[in-house]
Tab-separated table of C-alpha atoms in Angstrom:
chain	number	residue	atom	x	y	z
A	1	UNK	CA	0.000	0.000	0.000
A	2	UNK	CA	2.884	2.374	0.692
A	3	UNK	CA	4.124	1.663	-2.827
A	4	UNK	CA	0.711	2.704	-4.136
A	5	UNK	CA	0.895	6.001	-2.255
A	6	UNK	CA	4.374	6.675	-3.528
A	7	UNK	CA	3.199	5.936	-7.048
A	8	UNK	CA	0.343	8.415	-6.589
A	9	UNK	CA	2.789	11.029	-5.281
A	10	UNK	CA	5.092	10.569	-8.270
A	11	UNK	CA	2.404	10.299	-10.948
A	12	UNK	CA	-0.509	12.038	-9.233
A	13	UNK	CA	-1.767	14.070	-12.199
A	14	UNK	CA	-1.767	11.122	-14.613
A	15	UNK	CA	-3.386	8.741	-12.106
A	16	UNK	CA	-6.150	11.166	-11.138
A	17	UNK	CA	-6.814	12.097	-14.758
A	18	UNK	CA	-7.101	8.415	-15.742
A	19	UNK	CA	-9.281	7.480	-12.744
A	20	UNK	CA	-11.843	10.230	-13.390
A	21	UNK	CA	-11.765	9.770	-17.166
A	22	UNK	CA	-12.460	6.034	-16.876
A	23	UNK	CA	-15.280	6.601	-14.380
A	24	UNK	CA	-16.954	9.287	-16.502
A	25	UNK	CA	-16.740	7.058	-19.580
A	26	UNK	CA	-19.030	4.639	-17.764
A	27	UNK	CA	-16.628	1.976	-16.494
A	28	UNK	CA	-17.855	0.903	-13.013
A	29	UNK	CA	-14.564	1.811	-11.305
A	30	UNK	CA	-15.173	4.649	-8.822
A	31	UNK	CA	-12.691	7.519	-8.806
A	32	UNK	CA	-13.719	8.708	-5.332
A	33	UNK	CA	-11.096	6.638	-3.426
A	34	UNK	CA	-8.327	8.152	-5.556
A	35	UNK	CA	-9.684	11.669	-5.059
A	36	UNK	CA	-10.005	11.224	-1.302
A	37	UNK	CA	-6.482	9.858	-1.085
A	38	UNK	CA	-5.173	12.721	-3.207
A	39	UNK	CA	-6.904	15.176	-0.885
A	40	UNK	CA	-5.271	13.564	2.133
A	41	UNK	CA	-1.869	13.758	0.445
A	42	UNK	CA	-2.505	17.397	-0.514
A	43	UNK	CA	-3.221	18.164	3.152
A	44	UNK	CA	0.315	17.043	4.016
A	45	UNK	CA	1.864	18.879	1.076
A	46	UNK	CA	2.984	15.697	-0.701
A	47	UNK	CA	1.091	16.574	-3.879
A	48	UNK	CA	-0.164	19.859	-5.286
A	49	UNK	CA	-3.800	20.737	-4.657
A	50	UNK	CA	-3.902	22.763	-7.889
A	51	UNK	CA	-2.435	19.938	-9.988
A	52	UNK	CA	-4.846	17.392	-8.512
A	53	UNK	CA	-7.870	19.630	-9.107
A	54	UNK	CA	-6.792	20.476	-12.661
A	55	UNK	CA	-6.114	16.853	-13.635
A	56	UNK	CA	-9.454	15.566	-12.345
A	57	UNK	CA	-11.439	18.408	-13.919
A	58	UNK	CA	-9.776	17.947	-17.315
A	59	UNK	CA	-10.293	14.175	-17.154
A	60	UNK	CA	-13.991	14.636	-16.477
A	61	UNK	CA	-14.398	17.270	-19.196
A	62	UNK	CA	-12.654	15.153	-21.812
A	63	UNK	CA	-14.837	12.111	-21.137
A	64	UNK	CA	-17.978	14.253	-21.109
A	65	UNK	CA	-17.041	15.963	-24.381
A	66	UNK	CA	-16.728	12.550	-26.038
A	67	UNK	CA	-20.168	11.503	-24.798
A	68	UNK	CA	-21.655	14.891	-25.697
A	69	UNK	CA	-20.628	14.653	-29.341
A	70	UNK	CA	-21.567	10.982	-29.518
A	71	UNK	CA	-25.015	12.021	-28.316
A	72	UNK	CA	-25.091	14.952	-30.759
A	73	UNK	CA	-24.355	12.765	-33.784
A	74	UNK	CA	-25.677	9.424	-32.526
A	75	UNK	CA	-28.909	10.665	-30.928
A	76	UNK	CA	-31.282	7.989	-29.663
A	77	UNK	CA	-28.994	5.227	-30.907
A	78	UNK	CA	-26.367	6.289	-28.396
A	79	UNK	CA	-28.881	6.280	-25.536
A	80	UNK	CA	-30.007	2.838	-26.689
A	81	UNK	CA	-26.391	1.677	-26.513
A	82	UNK	CA	-26.127	2.949	-22.940
A	83	UNK	CA	-29.382	1.141	-22.181
A	84	UNK	CA	-27.860	-2.112	-23.341
A	85	UNK	CA	-24.560	-1.887	-21.450
A	86	UNK	CA	-25.655	-0.160	-18.230
A	87	UNK	CA	-26.106	-2.110	-14.992
A	88	UNK	CA	-29.183	0.063	-14.332
A	89	UNK	CA	-30.241	0.505	-17.948
A	90	UNK	CA	-33.627	2.124	-18.260
A	91	UNK	CA	-33.952	3.490	-14.746
A	92	UNK	CA	-30.741	5.495	-15.128
A	93	UNK	CA	-31.824	6.884	-18.486
A	94	UNK	CA	-35.226	7.832	-17.099
A	95	UNK	CA	-33.793	9.442	-13.953
A	96	UNK	CA	-31.337	11.443	-16.046
A	97	UNK	CA	-34.074	12.565	-18.433
A	98	UNK	CA	-36.293	13.608	-15.525
A	99	UNK	CA	-33.420	15.505	-13.892
A	100	UNK	CA	-32.570	17.212	-17.179
A	101	UNK	CA	-36.229	18.119	-17.829
A	102	UNK	CA	-36.812	19.482	-14.337
A	103	UNK	CA	-33.622	21.478	-13.834
A	104	UNK	CA	-32.298	22.051	-17.357
A	105	UNK	CA	-28.542	22.537	-17.530
A	106	UNK	CA	-28.381	22.688	-13.742
A	107	UNK	CA	-29.218	18.984	-13.935
A	108	UNK	CA	-25.891	18.405	-15.699
A	109	UNK	CA	-24.135	19.840	-12.640
A	110	UNK	CA	-26.245	17.811	-10.199
A	111	UNK	CA	-25.791	14.587	-12.196
A	112	UNK	CA	-22.063	14.653	-11.411
A	113	UNK	CA	-22.828	13.656	-7.835
A	114	UNK	CA	-25.313	10.849	-8.650
A	115	UNK	CA	-23.779	7.467	-9.559
A	116	UNK	CA	-24.900	6.246	-12.973
A	117	UNK	CA	-26.317	9.587	-14.074
A	118	UNK	CA	-23.047	11.441	-14.703
A	119	UNK	CA	-22.269	9.328	-17.774
A	120	UNK	CA	-25.776	9.673	-19.231
A	121	UNK	CA	-26.172	13.450	-18.875
A	122	UNK	CA	-23.654	14.476	-21.613
A	123	UNK	CA	-25.095	12.317	-24.457
A	124	UNK	CA	-28.612	13.329	-23.423
A	125	UNK	CA	-27.609	17.001	-23.613
A	126	UNK	CA	-25.996	16.393	-26.990
A	127	UNK	CA	-29.042	14.612	-28.412
A	128	UNK	CA	-31.310	17.376	-27.049
A	129	UNK	CA	-29.606	20.009	-29.199
A	130	UNK	CA	-27.953	21.950	-26.363
A	131	UNK	CA	-25.298	24.303	-27.753
A	132	UNK	CA	-21.734	23.182	-27.095
A	133	UNK	CA	-20.550	26.394	-25.291
A	134	UNK	CA	-23.535	26.271	-22.946
A	135	UNK	CA	-22.983	22.585	-22.210
A	136	UNK	CA	-19.259	22.955	-21.549
A	137	UNK	CA	-19.836	25.896	-19.210
A	138	UNK	CA	-22.210	23.934	-16.968
A	139	UNK	CA	-20.345	20.661	-17.344
A	140	UNK	CA	-17.066	22.383	-16.521
A	141	UNK	CA	-18.672	23.863	-13.416
A	142	UNK	CA	-20.008	20.454	-12.404
A	143	UNK	CA	-16.647	18.774	-13.041
A	144	UNK	CA	-14.858	21.409	-10.966
A	145	UNK	CA	-17.303	21.109	-8.063
A	146	UNK	CA	-17.230	17.305	-8.180
A	147	UNK	CA	-13.431	17.179	-8.060
A	148	UNK	CA	-13.118	19.918	-5.447
A	149	UNK	CA	-15.674	18.319	-3.103
A	150	UNK	CA	-13.936	14.949	-2.970
A	151	UNK	CA	-10.486	16.486	-2.679
A	152	UNK	CA	-11.744	18.720	0.128
A	153	UNK	CA	-13.261	15.737	1.921
A	154	UNK	CA	-9.881	14.054	1.660
A	155	UNK	CA	-8.274	17.093	3.270
A	156	UNK	CA	-10.851	17.290	6.069
A	157	UNK	CA	-10.615	13.594	6.903
A	158	UNK	CA	-6.928	13.151	6.144
A	159	UNK	CA	-6.199	11.769	9.625
A	160	UNK	CA	-8.922	9.132	9.394
A	161	UNK	CA	-7.831	8.240	5.859
A	162	UNK	CA	-4.267	7.738	7.059
A	163	UNK	CA	-5.548	5.251	9.639
A	164	UNK	CA	-7.512	3.389	6.958
A	165	UNK	CA	-4.497	3.359	4.641
A	166	UNK	CA	-2.268	2.050	7.423
A	167	UNK	CA	-4.781	-0.707	8.158
A	168	UNK	CA	-4.934	-1.678	4.489
A	169	UNK	CA	-1.159	-1.573	4.294
A	170	UNK	CA	-1.058	-4.230	7.000
A	171	UNK	CA	-3.161	-6.484	4.782
A	172	UNK	CA	-0.796	-6.058	1.849
A	173	UNK	CA	-1.947	-7.832	-1.313
A	174	UNK	CA	-5.051	-9.046	0.508
A	175	UNK	CA	-6.403	-5.469	0.584
A	176	UNK	CA	-6.263	-5.191	-3.197
A	177	UNK	CA	-7.856	-8.620	-3.576
A	178	UNK	CA	-10.627	-7.576	-1.162
A	179	UNK	CA	-11.413	-4.395	-3.095
A	180	UNK	CA	-11.413	-6.213	-6.440
A	181	UNK	CA	-13.633	-8.910	-4.973
A	182	UNK	CA	-16.142	-6.423	-3.591
A	183	UNK	CA	-16.305	-4.615	-6.938
A	184	UNK	CA	-16.859	-7.911	-8.751
A	185	UNK	CA	-19.620	-8.899	-6.301
A	186	UNK	CA	-21.387	-5.559	-6.790
A	187	UNK	CA	-21.296	-5.796	-10.586
A	188	UNK	CA	-22.369	-9.445	-10.481
A	189	UNK	CA	-25.284	-8.673	-8.142
A	190	UNK	CA	-26.566	-5.843	-10.350
A	191	UNK	CA	-26.299	-8.025	-13.437
A	192	UNK	CA	-28.163	-10.845	-11.673
A	193	UNK	CA	-31.022	-8.531	-10.667
A	194	UNK	CA	-31.298	-7.221	-14.211
A	195	UNK	CA	-31.400	-10.684	-15.766
A	196	UNK	CA	-33.856	-12.004	-13.172
A	197	UNK	CA	-36.268	-9.160	-13.872
A	198	UNK	CA	-36.206	-9.742	-17.610
A	199	UNK	CA	-36.495	-13.502	-17.192
A	200	UNK	CA	-39.608	-13.176	-15.022
A	201	UNK	CA	-41.471	-11.470	-17.839
A	202	UNK	CA	-39.789	-12.999	-20.901
A	203	UNK	CA	-42.659	-15.406	-21.542
A	204	UNK	CA	-45.242	-12.617	-21.096
A	205	UNK	CA	-43.763	-10.173	-23.617
A	206	UNK	CA	-45.617	-9.367	-26.801
A	207	UNK	CA	-43.940	-8.579	-30.117
A	208	UNK	CA	-44.853	-5.601	-32.280
A	209	UNK	CA	-46.165	-7.989	-34.953
A	210	UNK	CA	-48.482	-9.645	-32.444
A	211	UNK	CA	-49.737	-6.269	-31.202
A	212	UNK	CA	-50.323	-5.022	-34.743
A	213	UNK	CA	-52.237	-8.181	-35.552
A	214	UNK	CA	-54.418	-7.666	-32.467
A	215	UNK	CA	-55.264	-4.120	-33.521
A	216	UNK	CA	-55.965	-5.163	-37.123
A	217	UNK	CA	-58.307	-7.915	-35.968
A	218	UNK	CA	-60.384	-5.440	-33.980
A	219	UNK	CA	-59.151	-6.251	-30.481
A	220	UNK	CA	-59.032	-3.304	-28.105
A	221	UNK	CA	-56.068	-3.605	-25.720
A	222	UNK	CA	-55.057	-0.768	-23.431
A	223	UNK	CA	-51.703	0.501	-24.732
A	224	UNK	CA	-49.712	2.732	-22.418
A	225	UNK	CA	-46.628	4.746	-23.368
A	226	UNK	CA	-44.349	5.017	-20.309
A	227	UNK	CA	-41.643	7.247	-21.780
A	228	UNK	CA	-40.393	10.200	-19.787
A	229	UNK	CA	-41.456	13.786	-20.411
A	230	UNK	CA	-38.001	14.512	-21.862
A	231	UNK	CA	-38.367	11.697	-24.404
A	232	UNK	CA	-41.786	13.017	-25.452
A	233	UNK	CA	-40.383	16.518	-25.902
A	234	UNK	CA	-38.080	15.130	-28.591
A	235	UNK	CA	-40.655	12.798	-30.117
A	236	UNK	CA	-44.416	13.111	-29.537
A	237	UNK	CA	-45.311	10.085	-31.653
A	238	UNK	CA	-47.255	7.285	-29.957
A	239	UNK	CA	-48.293	3.876	-31.160
A	240	UNK	CA	-51.735	4.262	-32.671
A	241	UNK	CA	-54.324	3.939	-29.914
A	242	UNK	CA	-51.797	4.383	-27.117
A	243	UNK	CA	-52.047	6.837	-24.252
A	244	UNK	CA	-49.144	8.336	-22.372
A	245	UNK	CA	-48.738	8.001	-18.617
A	246	UNK	CA	-45.736	8.437	-16.391
A	247	UNK	CA	-44.783	5.584	-14.091
A	248	UNK	CA	-45.907	7.599	-11.089
A	249	UNK	CA	-49.337	8.254	-12.624
A	250	UNK	CA	-49.785	4.606	-13.487
A	251	UNK	CA	-48.905	3.528	-9.955
A	252	UNK	CA	-51.517	5.917	-8.540
A	253	UNK	CA	-54.220	5.006	-11.057
A	254	UNK	CA	-53.683	1.282	-11.488
A	255	UNK	CA	-57.030	0.616	-9.800
A	256	UNK	CA	-58.705	2.130	-12.887
A	257	UNK	CA	-57.318	-0.527	-15.229
A	258	UNK	CA	-59.979	-3.041	-16.362
A	259	UNK	CA	-59.100	-6.633	-15.503
A	260	UNK	CA	-60.835	-8.043	-18.607
A	261	UNK	CA	-58.594	-6.409	-21.238
A	262	UNK	CA	-54.998	-6.855	-22.298
A	263	UNK	CA	-52.685	-4.097	-21.072
A	264	UNK	CA	-49.630	-3.395	-23.250
A	265	UNK	CA	-46.792	-1.291	-21.807
A	266	UNK	CA	-43.901	0.125	-23.774
A	267	UNK	CA	-41.021	2.583	-23.456
A	268	UNK	CA	-38.080	3.626	-25.639
A	269	UNK	CA	-35.294	1.530	-24.100
A	270	UNK	CA	-34.496	-1.605	-26.151
A	271	UNK	CA	-34.280	-3.660	-22.947
A	272	UNK	CA	-37.887	-2.563	-22.089
A	273	UNK	CA	-36.815	-2.516	-18.426
A	274	UNK	CA	-39.257	0.238	-17.448
A	275	UNK	CA	-42.240	-1.538	-19.004
A	276	UNK	CA	-41.060	-4.873	-17.561
A	277	UNK	CA	-40.851	-3.464	-14.041
A	278	UNK	CA	-44.269	-1.845	-14.285
A	279	UNK	CA	-45.766	-5.011	-15.776
A	280	UNK	CA	-44.366	-7.022	-12.888
A	281	UNK	CA	-45.751	-4.504	-10.373
A	282	UNK	CA	-49.232	-4.548	-11.950
A	283	UNK	CA	-49.183	-8.350	-12.180
A	284	UNK	CA	-48.384	-8.634	-8.468
A	285	UNK	CA	-51.302	-6.285	-7.750
A	286	UNK	CA	-53.798	-8.529	-9.527
A	287	UNK	CA	-53.695	-7.160	-13.096
A	288	UNK	CA	-52.784	-10.420	-14.810
A	289	UNK	CA	-53.285	-9.529	-18.475
A	290	UNK	CA	-50.356	-7.140	-18.666
A	291	UNK	CA	-47.504	-7.516	-21.171
A	292	UNK	CA	-44.435	-5.398	-21.999
A	293	UNK	CA	-43.864	-4.689	-25.697
A	294	UNK	CA	-40.652	-6.270	-26.968
A	295	UNK	CA	-38.360	-3.583	-28.402
A	296	UNK	CA	-40.672	-0.703	-27.435
A	297	UNK	CA	-41.629	2.048	-29.825
A	298	UNK	CA	-38.363	1.733	-31.755
A	299	UNK	CA	-39.272	-1.800	-32.843
A	300	UNK	CA	-42.755	-0.537	-33.804
A	301	UNK	CA	-41.232	2.150	-36.033
A	302	UNK	CA	-38.829	-0.285	-37.665
A	303	UNK	CA	-41.870	-2.204	-38.965
A	304	UNK	CA	-43.431	1.056	-40.238
A	305	UNK	CA	-46.590	0.470	-38.216
A	306	UNK	CA	-48.914	3.482	-37.734
A	307	UNK	CA	-48.268	6.123	-35.085
A	308	UNK	CA	-50.149	9.160	-33.778
A	309	UNK	CA	-49.144	12.534	-32.363
A	310	UNK	CA	-49.766	13.059	-28.664
A	311	UNK	CA	-52.339	15.671	-27.721
A	312	UNK	CA	-52.215	16.695	-24.071
A	313	UNK	CA	-55.380	15.847	-22.197
A	314	UNK	CA	-56.886	13.686	-19.474
A	315	UNK	CA	-56.137	10.023	-20.071
A	316	UNK	CA	-58.884	7.552	-19.328
A	317	UNK	CA	-57.989	3.965	-18.564
A	318	UNK	CA	-61.533	2.698	-18.773
A	319	UNK	CA	-62.014	2.783	-22.494
A	320	UNK	CA	-60.505	3.867	-25.769
A	321	UNK	CA	-63.634	5.715	-26.868
A	322	UNK	CA	-63.930	8.054	-23.895
A	323	UNK	CA	-62.850	11.053	-25.940
A	324	UNK	CA	-60.570	12.402	-23.245
A	325	UNK	CA	-57.528	12.316	-25.464
A	326	UNK	CA	-57.509	12.425	-29.236
A	327	UNK	CA	-54.153	11.829	-30.868
A	328	UNK	CA	-53.707	12.832	-34.490
A	329	UNK	CA	-52.584	10.158	-36.939
A	330	UNK	CA	-49.162	10.617	-38.493
A	331	UNK	CA	-49.047	7.514	-40.657
């Protein structure tokens, strides 16, 4: 462990830059331990506070600039990629979209301090058409605050950190093995939860072809669009006959759902994690004829099936002919 500290003293700027850059690129390797240690070393004058702060801020900005331009030119495809590789795929995307919608560019600053959201905020800002100078101003501010906070915590708790480091030094190689093992367990647990959720509803999912066939044959399922408000701002198209509801609204109004009709849920994430979670919740609450749509609205569009434009209004769950909401056909 002492060798590790000496390495950090000698190559502090490069190590801190790499740690933050890797974390902000989405690799589940937290940079916080390095920042806290650097802060403790800065408190004793062994490394420069200014160098540490500069290296971490630049590392964060570089990673975020890459994601920003990938989002700018990749759009929804880039968010779909993050959906596929993330340990918390759709929930992280939704939380980031909600944060971005509610607080605007201030959400980019806040996302820096929320695990999982910091990587998603830059591509979301890029795909939303935010101007580059405006993004880099707020992202630079967030990167600076993020780095400064952890370095400052390292300074404030330098004595306690020294005790922890000394204890780990006594373990030698075992300390590194313990940290690697804990990280592997965390990643494995998250992956297990994700796969278990999808497996529980795999047999219940409906394909876009099956849904289209139902609609063509005159069946009248309840189709609910669960995309976030931010996603609807960019694209107001719904599957024909669908009505939009947020997850929170659906949880509050689930008692209105008829038990004698099929209920189809969809979102925009290719893993349909949001719709799967809501379907599982409704199923456990006695709504048995509920099915997530495989591939969501993106799969529906790929088949060139008809869509409608959302018109804001009161959504009724009791019947499609209530007249409370009247989308306009776009295909």
